[in-house]
Coordinates of C-alpha atoms in Angstrom, one line a residue:
M29 CA -17.5 79.3 -94.6
D30 CA -20.1 81.9 -93.6
I31 CA -21.5 81.8 -97.1
L32 CA -21.8 78.0 -97.0
S33 CA -23.3 78.1 -93.5
K34 CA -25.9 80.7 -94.7
Y35 CA -26.6 78.5 -97.7
N36 CA -27.2 75.4 -95.5
R37 CA -29.4 77.4 -93.1
N38 CA -31.6 78.7 -96.0
N39 CA -31.9 75.1 -97.3
I40 CA -32.9 73.9 -93.8
I41 CA -35.5 76.7 -93.5
K42 CA -36.9 75.8 -96.9
L43 CA -37.1 72.1 -96.0
I44 CA -39.0 72.9 -92.8
Y45 CA -41.3 75.2 -94.7
T46 CA -42.0 72.5 -97.3
I47 CA -42.7 69.9 -94.7
I48 CA -45.1 72.2 -92.9
A49 CA -46.8 73.1 -96.2
L50 CA -47.2 69.5 -97.2
I51 CA -49.0 68.5 -94.0
P52 CA -52.4 69.9 -94.8
I53 CA -52.1 68.8 -98.5
I54 CA -51.3 65.2 -97.5
Y55 CA -54.1 65.3 -94.9
G56 CA -56.5 66.2 -97.7
F57 CA -55.6 62.9 -99.5
I58 CA -56.2 61.0 -96.2
F59 CA -59.5 62.8 -95.6
I60 CA -60.8 61.9 -99.1
Y61 CA -59.6 58.3 -98.8
Q62 CA -61.2 58.0 -95.3
Y63 CA -64.6 59.6 -95.9
S64 CA -65.4 59.1 -99.6
T65 CA -67.3 56.1 -100.8
N66 CA -67.4 54.6 -104.3
I67 CA -71.1 55.3 -104.8
P68 CA -72.8 57.8 -107.2
M69 CA -74.5 60.6 -105.4
W70 CA -77.7 62.4 -106.4
D71 CA -77.0 64.4 -109.6
Q72 CA -74.4 61.9 -110.7
W73 CA -77.3 59.5 -111.4
S74 CA -78.7 61.8 -114.0
S75 CA -75.4 62.7 -115.6
L76 CA -72.2 60.7 -114.9
V77 CA -73.9 57.3 -114.6
P78 CA -76.1 57.4 -117.7
W79 CA -73.3 59.0 -119.8
T80 CA -70.8 56.3 -118.8
L81 CA -73.4 53.5 -119.3
S82 CA -74.2 54.9 -122.8
F83 CA -70.6 54.2 -123.9
F84 CA -71.0 50.6 -123.0
E85 CA -74.5 50.5 -124.6
G86 CA -73.2 52.2 -127.7
D87 CA -75.6 55.0 -127.8
F88 CA -73.7 58.0 -126.3
Q89 CA -74.6 61.4 -127.7
I90 CA -72.3 64.4 -127.3
K91 CA -75.3 66.7 -127.0
W92 CA -76.0 65.3 -123.6
I93 CA -72.9 66.9 -122.0
I94 CA -73.6 70.2 -123.9
N95 CA -77.1 70.5 -122.5
A96 CA -77.6 72.4 -119.3
Q97 CA -77.4 70.5 -116.0
N98 CA -79.4 72.6 -113.4
D99 CA -77.8 76.0 -113.8
S100 CA -74.7 74.8 -115.4
R101 CA -73.6 74.0 -118.9
A102 CA -70.2 72.4 -118.4
P103 CA -69.1 70.3 -121.4
F104 CA -65.4 70.8 -120.8
S105 CA -65.6 69.6 -117.1
F106 CA -67.9 66.7 -118.1
L107 CA -65.6 65.5 -120.9
I108 CA -62.7 65.2 -118.5
M109 CA -64.9 63.5 -116.0
I110 CA -66.3 61.0 -118.5
F111 CA -62.7 60.2 -119.6
F112 CA -61.6 59.3 -116.1
S113 CA -64.9 57.5 -115.4
L114 CA -64.4 55.2 -118.3
L115 CA -60.7 54.7 -117.3
S116 CA -61.6 53.8 -113.7
G117 CA -64.8 51.8 -114.3
L118 CA -66.9 54.6 -112.9
N119 CA -65.0 54.6 -109.6
V120 CA -66.4 57.7 -107.9
E121 CA -63.6 57.8 -105.3
I122 CA -61.0 58.1 -108.0
L123 CA -63.0 61.0 -109.6
Y124 CA -63.0 62.7 -106.2
L125 CA -59.3 62.3 -105.9
I126 CA -58.8 63.8 -109.3
G127 CA -61.0 66.7 -108.4
Y128 CA -58.9 67.3 -105.3
I129 CA -55.7 67.2 -107.4
F130 CA -57.2 70.1 -109.5
Y131 CA -57.8 71.9 -106.2
I132 CA -54.2 71.4 -105.2
L133 CA -53.1 72.7 -108.7
S134 CA -55.2 75.8 -108.1
F135 CA -53.4 76.3 -104.7
L136 CA -50.0 75.9 -106.4
L137 CA -50.9 78.6 -108.9
I138 CA -51.7 81.0 -106.1
F139 CA -48.6 80.0 -104.1
F140 CA -46.1 80.5 -106.9
E141 CA -47.7 83.7 -108.0
F142 CA -47.5 85.1 -104.5
K143 CA -43.9 83.8 -104.2
K144 CA -43.0 85.7 -107.4
D145 CA -44.7 88.9 -106.3
I146 CA -42.8 89.0 -102.9
K147 CA -39.6 88.0 -104.6
N148 CA -39.0 84.9 -102.5
D149 CA -38.9 86.9 -99.2
L150 CA -39.0 84.1 -96.6
K151 CA -40.6 86.1 -93.8
Y152 CA -43.6 86.9 -96.1
L153 CA -43.7 83.3 -97.3
F154 CA -44.1 82.2 -93.7
L155 CA -47.0 84.6 -93.4
F156 CA -48.5 82.6 -96.3
L157 CA -48.6 79.4 -94.3
P158 CA -52.0 80.2 -92.7
I159 CA -53.5 80.3 -96.2
I160 CA -52.4 76.7 -96.7
F161 CA -54.1 75.4 -93.6
Y162 CA -57.2 77.5 -94.4
W163 CA -57.3 76.2 -98.0
F164 CA -57.1 72.6 -97.0
N165 CA -59.2 72.6 -93.8
P166 CA -61.7 69.7 -93.5
F167 CA -64.7 71.9 -94.1
Y168 CA -63.5 72.8 -97.6
L169 CA -62.3 69.2 -98.2
T170 CA -65.9 67.9 -97.8
R171 CA -66.7 69.6 -101.2
Y172 CA -64.4 67.0 -102.8
I173 CA -66.4 64.0 -101.6
Y174 CA -69.8 65.2 -102.6
N175 CA -71.7 64.8 -105.9
L176 CA -70.7 66.3 -109.3
G177 CA -69.1 69.3 -107.8
G178 CA -66.5 67.1 -106.1
F179 CA -64.9 66.8 -109.5
T180 CA -65.8 70.0 -111.3
S181 CA -65.1 72.6 -108.5
G182 CA -61.3 72.2 -108.6
I183 CA -61.4 72.6 -112.4
I184 CA -63.3 75.9 -112.3
I185 CA -61.0 77.3 -109.5
S186 CA -57.9 76.3 -111.5
L187 CA -59.3 77.9 -114.7
T188 CA -60.3 81.1 -112.9
L189 CA -56.8 81.5 -111.4
S190 CA -55.2 80.6 -114.7
T191 CA -57.2 83.3 -116.5
A192 CA -56.1 86.0 -114.0
L193 CA -52.4 85.0 -114.1
I194 CA -52.3 84.8 -117.9
L195 CA -54.0 88.2 -118.1
E196 CA -51.2 89.5 -115.8
R197 CA -48.7 88.4 -118.4
S198 CA -50.7 89.9 -121.4
R199 CA -49.7 93.5 -120.7
R200 CA -47.4 93.4 -123.8
S201 CA -48.4 90.2 -125.4
N202 CA -51.4 89.6 -127.6
I203 CA -50.7 85.9 -127.5
F204 CA -51.2 85.8 -123.8
F205 CA -54.3 87.9 -124.1
G206 CA -55.7 85.5 -126.7
C207 CA -54.9 82.6 -124.4
S208 CA -56.7 84.3 -121.5
I209 CA -59.9 84.6 -123.7
L210 CA -59.7 81.0 -124.6
I211 CA -59.4 79.9 -121.0
A212 CA -62.2 82.2 -120.0
V213 CA -64.5 80.5 -122.6
I214 CA -63.5 77.1 -121.2
C215 CA -64.1 78.3 -117.7
S216 CA -67.6 79.6 -118.7
F217 CA -68.5 76.2 -120.1
S218 CA -67.1 74.3 -117.0
G219 CA -69.8 75.4 -114.6
A220 CA -72.4 78.1 -114.1
W221 CA -70.3 80.2 -111.7
G222 CA -67.5 80.2 -114.2
L223 CA -69.4 82.8 -116.2
A224 CA -68.3 85.4 -113.6
I225 CA -64.8 85.1 -115.2
W226 CA -65.8 87.9 -117.7
L227 CA -66.3 90.4 -115.0
L228 CA -62.9 89.4 -113.6
G229 CA -61.3 90.2 -116.9
I230 CA -62.9 93.6 -117.3
I231 CA -61.8 94.6 -113.8
Q232 CA -58.2 93.3 -114.2
I233 CA -57.6 94.9 -117.7
T234 CA -59.0 98.2 -116.4
L235 CA -56.8 98.2 -113.3
Q236 CA -53.5 97.1 -114.8
K237 CA -51.3 99.1 -117.1
T238 CA -51.4 97.3 -120.5
Q239 CA -50.9 98.1 -124.1
N240 CA -54.0 98.7 -126.3
K241 CA -56.2 98.8 -123.1
I242 CA -59.3 100.1 -124.9
Y243 CA -58.9 97.5 -127.7
K244 CA -58.5 94.7 -125.1
I245 CA -61.5 95.8 -123.0
G246 CA -63.6 96.0 -126.2
L247 CA -62.6 92.6 -127.4
W248 CA -63.1 91.1 -124.0
I249 CA -66.7 92.5 -123.8
I250 CA -67.5 91.2 -127.3
C251 CA -66.2 87.7 -126.4
S252 CA -68.2 87.8 -123.2
L253 CA -71.4 88.8 -125.0
C254 CA -70.9 86.0 -127.6
T255 CA -70.3 83.5 -124.8
F256 CA -73.5 84.5 -123.0
Y257 CA -75.5 84.4 -126.2
V258 CA -74.3 80.9 -127.0
Y259 CA -74.8 79.8 -123.4
Y260 CA -78.4 81.0 -122.9
I261 CA -79.8 81.6 -126.4
G262 CA -77.8 79.8 -129.1
L263 CA -77.9 76.4 -127.2
G264 CA -81.2 77.1 -125.5
F265 CA -81.9 77.2 -121.8
R266 CA -84.8 76.1 -119.7
E267 CA -87.3 78.7 -118.7
G268 CA -89.3 77.1 -115.9
G269 CA -88.2 75.7 -112.5
R270 CA -85.8 77.0 -109.9
H271 CA -82.8 76.5 -112.3
G272 CA -84.5 78.2 -115.2
T273 CA -84.5 81.8 -116.5
D274 CA -87.9 82.4 -114.8
A275 CA -86.2 81.8 -111.5
Y276 CA -83.7 84.6 -112.2
T277 CA -86.5 87.1 -112.4
S278 CA -87.8 85.8 -109.1
Y279 CA -84.4 86.3 -107.5
L280 CA -84.1 89.9 -108.7
I281 CA -87.6 90.8 -107.6
T282 CA -86.8 89.3 -104.1
L283 CA -83.7 91.5 -104.0
M284 CA -85.7 94.7 -104.8
D285 CA -88.4 93.8 -102.3
Y286 CA -86.0 92.7 -99.5
P287 CA -82.7 94.6 -100.0
L288 CA -81.8 94.7 -96.3
Q289 CA -82.4 91.0 -95.8
K290 CA -80.4 90.1 -98.8
F291 CA -77.5 92.3 -97.7
L292 CA -77.5 90.6 -94.3
C293 CA -77.6 87.2 -95.9
Y294 CA -74.7 88.3 -98.1
M295 CA -72.7 89.2 -95.0
G296 CA -73.5 85.8 -93.6
T297 CA -72.2 84.2 -96.8
I298 CA -68.9 86.1 -96.4
G299 CA -68.7 85.3 -92.7
S300 CA -69.3 81.6 -93.4
Q301 CA -65.7 81.4 -94.5
I302 CA -64.8 81.8 -90.8
I303 CA -67.6 79.8 -89.1
S304 CA -70.7 78.0 -90.4
N305 CA -73.1 79.4 -87.8
N306 CA -76.0 81.5 -89.1
E307 CA -75.9 84.2 -86.4
I308 CA -72.1 84.4 -85.8
A309 CA -71.3 84.2 -89.5
L310 CA -73.3 87.5 -90.0
I311 CA -71.1 89.2 -87.4
F312 CA -67.9 87.9 -88.9
G313 CA -69.1 88.9 -92.4
I314 CA -69.7 92.5 -91.3
L315 CA -66.4 92.6 -89.5
L316 CA -64.4 91.3 -92.5
T317 CA -66.1 93.9 -94.8
C318 CA -65.3 96.7 -92.4
I319 CA -61.7 95.6 -92.2
F320 CA -61.4 95.6 -96.0
I321 CA -62.9 99.1 -96.2
G322 CA -60.5 100.2 -93.5
I323 CA -57.5 98.8 -95.5
I324 CA -58.7 100.6 -98.7
K325 CA -59.2 103.9 -96.8
N326 CA -55.8 103.7 -95.0
N327 CA -53.9 103.1 -98.3
R328 CA -56.0 105.3 -100.5
D329 CA -53.0 107.4 -101.4
N330 CA -51.1 104.4 -102.8
L331 CA -53.5 101.5 -103.7
M332 CA -51.1 99.9 -106.1
L333 CA -54.0 99.0 -108.4
D334 CA -51.7 98.0 -111.2
R335 CA -49.5 95.8 -109.1
L336 CA -52.5 94.2 -107.3
S337 CA -54.9 94.2 -110.3
K338 CA -55.1 90.4 -110.4
W339 CA -55.7 90.1 -106.7
Y340 CA -58.5 92.7 -106.8
A341 CA -60.0 91.0 -109.9
L342 CA -60.0 87.6 -108.1
L343 CA -61.6 89.2 -105.1
V344 CA -64.3 90.7 -107.3
F345 CA -64.9 87.3 -109.0
W346 CA -65.5 85.5 -105.7
G347 CA -67.5 88.5 -104.4
I348 CA -69.8 88.2 -107.4
T349 CA -70.2 84.4 -107.1
S350 CA -70.9 84.7 -103.4
L351 CA -73.5 87.4 -104.2
A352 CA -75.1 85.2 -106.9
L353 CA -75.2 82.3 -104.4
T354 CA -76.8 84.4 -101.8
L355 CA -79.5 85.7 -104.1
T356 CA -80.4 82.3 -105.5
R357 CA -80.3 80.1 -102.3
S358 CA -81.0 82.3 -99.2
G359 CA -84.8 82.4 -99.8
N360 CA -86.9 84.1 -102.4
I361 CA -90.5 84.8 -103.4
G362 CA -90.9 82.3 -106.2
F363 CA -89.3 79.1 -104.7
L364 CA -90.0 78.8 -101.0
D365 CA -88.1 75.4 -100.8
F366 CA -85.0 77.7 -100.5
G367 CA -86.6 79.4 -97.5
P368 CA -88.7 82.6 -97.0
P369 CA -87.6 85.8 -98.7
D370 CA -87.2 87.7 -95.5
T371 CA -84.5 85.4 -94.1
I372 CA -81.8 87.3 -92.2
F373 CA -79.5 84.7 -90.8
W374 CA -78.1 82.4 -93.5
V375 CA -75.0 80.5 -94.4
P376 CA -74.6 78.4 -97.6
H377 CA -74.4 74.6 -97.7
F378 CA -70.8 73.3 -97.6
R379 CA -71.1 72.1 -101.3
H380 CA -71.2 75.8 -102.3
S381 CA -67.9 76.7 -100.5
P382 CA -65.8 76.9 -103.7
T383 CA -67.9 79.9 -104.7
T384 CA -67.1 81.8 -101.5
F385 CA -63.9 80.6 -99.9
F386 CA -61.4 82.9 -101.7
I387 CA -62.7 86.3 -100.4
L388 CA -60.8 85.9 -97.0
V389 CA -57.7 84.8 -98.9
G390 CA -57.9 87.7 -101.3
I391 CA -58.3 90.3 -98.6
Y392 CA -55.4 88.7 -96.6
I393 CA -53.0 88.8 -99.6
I394 CA -54.0 92.4 -100.4
G395 CA -53.5 93.4 -96.8
L396 CA -50.1 91.7 -96.7
F397 CA -48.9 93.6 -99.8
Y398 CA -50.0 96.9 -98.3
L399 CA -48.2 96.0 -95.1
K400 CA -45.0 95.1 -97.0
N401 CA -45.2 98.3 -99.1
S402 CA -45.7 100.5 -96.1
F403 CA -42.7 99.0 -94.3
E404 CA -40.5 99.4 -97.4
N405 CA -41.5 103.0 -97.8
F406 CA -41.1 103.8 -94.1
A407 CA -37.5 102.5 -94.3
T408 CA -36.5 104.7 -97.2
I409 CA -37.9 108.1 -96.1
E410 CA -36.0 110.7 -94.0
N411 CA -36.4 110.6 -90.2
K412 CA -38.2 114.0 -90.1
N413 CA -41.0 112.7 -92.3
K414 CA -41.4 109.3 -90.6
S415 CA -44.0 110.6 -88.2
I416 CA -46.4 111.2 -91.2
F417 CA -46.3 107.5 -92.2
F418 CA -46.2 106.1 -88.7
E419 CA -50.0 106.1 -88.2
R420 CA -50.5 104.4 -91.6
N421 CA -48.0 101.7 -90.8
T422 CA -49.6 101.2 -87.4
L423 CA -53.1 100.8 -89.0
N424 CA -51.8 98.4 -91.6
V425 CA -50.3 96.3 -88.9
F426 CA -53.6 96.4 -87.0
F427 CA -55.7 95.5 -90.0
F428 CA -53.4 92.7 -91.1
G429 CA -53.4 91.4 -87.5
M430 CA -57.2 91.3 -87.7
I431 CA -57.3 89.5 -91.0
F432 CA -54.6 87.1 -89.8
T433 CA -56.7 86.3 -86.7
L434 CA -59.8 85.7 -88.9
L435 CA -57.8 83.5 -91.2
I436 CA -56.7 81.4 -88.3
C437 CA -60.3 81.2 -87.1
G438 CA -61.4 80.2 -90.6
S439 CA -58.8 77.4 -90.5
T440 CA -59.9 76.1 -87.1
L441 CA -63.5 76.9 -86.3
N442 CA -64.9 74.8 -89.1
I443 CA -62.7 71.8 -88.5
G444 CA -65.2 70.0 -86.3
Q445 CA -68.0 70.5 -88.7
G446 CA -65.9 69.3 -91.6
I447 CA -64.9 66.1 -89.9
D448 CA -68.5 65.6 -88.7
T449 CA -69.8 66.0 -92.2
G450 CA -67.1 63.6 -93.5
N451 CA -68.3 61.0 -91.0
K452 CA -71.9 61.5 -92.0
L453 CA -71.1 61.2 -95.7
E454 CA -69.0 58.0 -95.0
R455 CA -71.9 56.5 -93.0
W456 CA -74.5 57.4 -95.6
G457 CA -72.2 56.2 -98.4
D458 CA -71.8 52.8 -96.6
E459 CA -75.5 52.4 -96.4
A460 CA -75.9 53.4 -100.1
Q461 CA -73.3 50.8 -101.1
Y462 CA -75.3 48.2 -99.2
Y463 CA -78.5 49.2 -100.9
L464 CA -76.9 48.9 -104.3
L465 CA -75.2 45.6 -103.7
N466 CA -78.5 44.1 -102.4
Y467 CA -80.9 46.1 -104.6
N468 CA -83.0 43.0 -105.4
N469 CA -83.7 42.6 -101.7
I470 CA -84.4 46.3 -101.0
D471 CA -87.8 48.1 -101.3
K472 CA -87.5 50.9 -103.7
K473 CA -89.0 53.3 -101.2
V474 CA -86.0 52.7 -98.8
F475 CA -83.6 54.1 -101.4
N476 CA -84.9 57.6 -100.7
S477 CA -84.1 57.3 -97.0
I478 CA -80.5 58.2 -97.4
P479 CA -80.0 62.0 -97.7
N480 CA -78.8 63.2 -101.1
Y481 CA -77.8 59.9 -102.5
F482 CA -80.6 58.6 -104.7
P483 CA -83.0 60.5 -106.9
D484 CA -86.7 60.1 -106.1
N485 CA -87.5 58.0 -109.2
T486 CA -87.7 54.4 -110.2
T487 CA -85.4 54.7 -113.3
I488 CA -82.4 54.3 -111.0
F489 CA -83.0 50.6 -110.8
N490 CA -82.5 50.1 -114.6
K491 CA -79.2 51.9 -114.2
I492 CA -78.2 49.7 -111.2
K493 CA -78.9 46.6 -113.3
L494 CA -76.6 48.0 -116.1
L495 CA -73.9 48.8 -113.6
E496 CA -74.0 45.2 -112.4
K497 CA -74.1 44.0 -116.0
Y498 CA -71.0 45.9 -117.0
Q499 CA -69.3 45.4 -113.6
L500 CA -69.0 49.1 -113.0
N501 CA -68.6 51.2 -109.8
I502 CA -69.4 49.1 -106.7
F503 CA -70.0 46.0 -108.9
S504 CA -66.5 46.0 -110.2
K505 CA -64.8 42.6 -109.4
N506 CA -61.6 44.5 -108.5
Q507 CA -63.5 46.7 -106.0
I508 CA -65.2 43.7 -104.3
E509 CA -62.1 41.5 -104.2
E510 CA -59.9 44.4 -102.9
E511 CA -62.2 45.6 -100.1
M512 CA -64.3 42.5 -99.5
L513 CA -66.9 44.9 -98.1
S514 CA -67.1 42.9 -94.8
L515 CA -69.3 45.7 -93.5
F516 CA -72.0 44.0 -95.5
G517 CA -70.9 40.4 -95.1
L518 CA -69.6 40.3 -98.7
G519 CA -66.7 37.8 -99.2
I520 CA -67.8 35.8 -96.2
D521 CA -69.1 32.3 -96.9
I522 CA -70.9 31.1 -93.8
S523 CA -71.6 27.7 -95.3
H524 CA -68.2 26.6 -94.1
F525 CA -68.6 27.9 -90.6
Q526 CA -69.5 25.9 -87.5
N527 CA -72.8 26.7 -85.7
N528 CA -71.8 27.7 -82.2
S529 CA -74.5 26.7 -79.8
S530 CA -73.4 29.4 -77.3
L531 CA -75.5 32.4 -76.7
T532 CA -74.6 35.8 -77.7
N533 CA -76.2 39.1 -76.9
Y534 CA -78.6 40.4 -79.6
H535 CA -82.0 41.9 -80.0
I536 CA -84.3 42.2 -83.0
D537 CA -86.1 45.4 -82.5
Y538 CA -88.4 45.3 -85.5
L539 CA -89.6 43.1 -88.3
N540 CA -91.0 45.6 -90.7
D541 CA -93.3 47.6 -88.3
I542 CA -93.7 44.8 -85.8
K543 CA -91.9 45.4 -82.5
D544 CA -90.1 42.5 -80.8
P545 CA -91.0 40.0 -83.5
I546 CA -89.4 37.0 -81.7
Q547 CA -92.1 37.4 -79.0
Q548 CA -94.8 37.0 -81.5
K549 CA -96.2 33.5 -82.0
T550 CA -96.7 33.8 -85.8
I551 CA -96.5 36.9 -87.9
I552 CA -99.0 36.9 -90.7
M553 CA -97.7 38.7 -93.9
D554 CA -99.7 39.5 -96.9
N555 CA -97.5 39.3 -100.0
S556 CA -99.7 41.6 -101.9
E557 CA -99.0 44.4 -99.4
S558 CA -95.3 43.7 -98.6
T559 CA -92.8 41.6 -100.4
Y560 CA -89.9 42.4 -98.1
V561 CA -88.8 41.3 -94.6
I562 CA -86.9 44.1 -93.0
L563 CA -85.1 43.4 -89.7
K564 CA -83.6 46.0 -87.4
G565 CA -81.7 45.6 -84.1
W566 CA -78.3 45.0 -82.7
V567 CA -75.9 42.1 -82.2
V568 CA -72.5 41.6 -80.5
D569 CA -70.1 38.7 -80.1
S570 CA -70.4 38.2 -76.4
P571 CA -68.1 35.1 -76.0
N572 CA -65.3 37.1 -77.6
K573 CA -66.4 40.4 -75.9
S574 CA -66.3 42.2 -79.2
L575 CA -68.4 43.3 -82.1
A576 CA -69.5 40.5 -84.5
R577 CA -67.8 40.1 -87.9
A578 CA -71.0 40.2 -89.9
V579 CA -74.7 39.6 -89.7
F580 CA -76.9 37.6 -92.1
I581 CA -80.7 37.1 -92.4
S582 CA -81.6 33.5 -93.0
V583 CA -85.0 32.5 -94.4
D584 CA -85.8 28.8 -94.2
N585 CA -82.0 28.2 -94.1
E586 CA -82.1 28.6 -97.9
I587 CA -82.1 32.3 -98.5
I588 CA -79.0 34.0 -96.9
V589 CA -78.8 37.8 -97.2
P590 CA -76.1 40.0 -95.6
C591 CA -77.2 42.8 -93.3
L592 CA -75.7 46.3 -93.0
Y593 CA -73.7 46.1 -89.8
L594 CA -71.8 48.6 -87.6
R595 CA -74.6 51.1 -87.3
E596 CA -74.4 53.4 -84.3
R597 CA -76.2 52.2 -81.1
K598 CA -75.0 54.2 -78.1
D599 CA -77.9 52.8 -76.1
V600 CA -76.4 49.3 -76.5
A601 CA -73.0 50.4 -75.3
S602 CA -74.6 51.9 -72.3
Y603 CA -76.8 48.9 -71.6
L604 CA -74.0 46.4 -71.9
N605 CA -71.5 48.8 -70.2
N606 CA -69.0 48.3 -73.0
T607 CA -68.0 51.2 -75.2
E608 CA -66.8 48.8 -77.9
Y609 CA -70.4 48.0 -78.7
V610 CA -71.3 51.5 -79.7
N611 CA -71.5 50.4 -83.4
S612 CA -73.5 47.2 -82.9
G613 CA -76.6 48.1 -84.9
F614 CA -77.7 46.2 -88.0
W615 CA -80.4 46.6 -90.7
G616 CA -81.2 44.0 -93.3
S617 CA -83.8 43.4 -95.9
V618 CA -84.9 40.2 -97.8
N619 CA -87.2 40.0 -100.9
I620 CA -89.7 37.2 -100.2
S621 CA -91.8 37.6 -103.3
Q622 CA -90.6 34.2 -104.6
L623 CA -91.5 32.3 -101.5
N624 CA -94.5 29.9 -101.6
E625 CA -97.6 30.6 -99.5
G626 CA -97.5 29.1 -96.1
N627 CA -95.2 29.0 -93.0
H628 CA -91.6 30.1 -93.1
T629 CA -88.9 30.8 -90.5
V630 CA -86.6 33.8 -90.3
K631 CA -83.5 34.1 -88.1
L632 CA -80.2 35.8 -87.8
K633 CA -76.8 34.2 -88.4
I634 CA -74.2 36.2 -86.5
V635 CA -70.6 35.6 -87.6
S636 CA -68.1 35.6 -84.8
Q637 CA -65.2 38.1 -84.7
N638 CA -62.6 35.4 -85.4
E639 CA -64.7 34.5 -88.5
N640 CA -64.8 30.7 -88.1
E641 CA -68.2 30.2 -86.6
Y642 CA -71.6 31.8 -86.2
Y643 CA -74.3 32.1 -83.6
Q644 CA -78.1 31.8 -84.4
S645 CA -80.9 33.9 -83.1
D646 CA -84.3 32.5 -82.0
L647 CA -86.7 31.8 -84.8
I648 CA -89.3 34.2 -86.1
N649 CA -92.3 32.4 -87.6
I650 CA -94.1 34.0 -90.4
N651 CA -97.2 32.9 -92.3
L652 CA -97.1 34.2 -95.9
K653 CA -100.4 34.8 -97.7
K654 CA -100.6 35.4 -101.4

């Protein structure tokens, strides 16, 4: 009976543990679903979009994915990405979800390896829980709703961890060692920072007890040299620009000229795992480094280098990638767009978090193993000798408590920024979707107004036309039918609605650069200077005391174009004394290049919340001159 009771109790504890562990993982799916938008972002327009379109055009060339993209040469990641892009009709949201699944896989690799190392000891498994909440906190989740790295980052992390874990199992197996080399090569060609995998291997093989150590180190070095040769010389690599080999020289010169500044920036990079504040991150970075040094010094008589070789190797890997990030992005002599070379306070952009986030985790795990080992040793020695180990145990508890606190801080202090960034990306993504769906009515210059979404070139419009032609991405029929995109008025046919003569509150702030256009008698427009009518303002559904359902621009009652609605207007909520009106702003654009010369009328058609009628604004009279 006692055995059965104990068995049931253990199962209940495991169930509770599983539920707690699943909470942040499930939240990650919710976060990505909530804040991601099905819209290509920045570098996806020069890679994912043309590659996918080329399959439909029948002119795809494999060399495109082998060529360097910025600093990276990532054919393996790109092949997987293209496969899912073709499968999903270039649905970027699905690609982000797949990237997140790879991120979950990388976490599971760490979890089960840790579980094996501590031999399923429940009390230490519970001490692993903070890592789960840190790993899946909103700040790190934003990486998985942002450009190409939203897909590739999880792959590189998974490959890095797989290499270390397979090397751990290669002590007496040449097959496992060969597999680790293969995965290291794949990791190297999955993203620029994957090249640091070769240093990880050298460190791990050196620290762990393994058969034929000299032979393995030699073979590992030879394979790494071959990889670097193919990567930079055999396949060619750009020389100029901030992503070329010339820039690497600039970064090294900056390091030699400003060593103290670069060290402080590196401390800021390390501290950014805890908080993304330039000044405070520097303090946290120095504190975390001092704690790690204290742990090493306190356990110098028994560092367990063989047992912890993979954890030290992983720590070195992320230490190197963090250093490389610091040197290349914290300001340098040659490329001032990254900032001045004497920068002291600096934290990396959230999109670079995969290259930094594991340092805190690695130190936490290493500190936990030293704590566990010191307690086990303390319990086995004779009482007369316990005083010798008491101080070491006390310090291990102290250092672990410090790291535990920092890990909790890292899990909580960046939550607000992560959610805020998610909201911004969602809002910008909604605007970008509107621009794409109405690209014929949008001035090309406007496309560059959304941060980080559209490249600054006109070739994007040829790609947009092809996306529409092949019904890909936002132009997919399934996408439009499923979501209806009522934010933009899509799926709403106002021709069947009644015209409600009642008045509703609204204001048209601007027509192009003209303020309060309704107050103007007639606005003269030169078609040779501007072929677009752009309206900006706010509207609400006053009779129903709610926001409107959608807003349309009507030109001569013939051209009907939806506006982007639900933009933030806190001033309107304050003016009308109704907090529900905080998102009452609108922005819309109409291409008038096809209109005849002469007089025309422009007005708003405001769809009511119940979606069965619309209100009309006063007329704006324009006189179009050719």
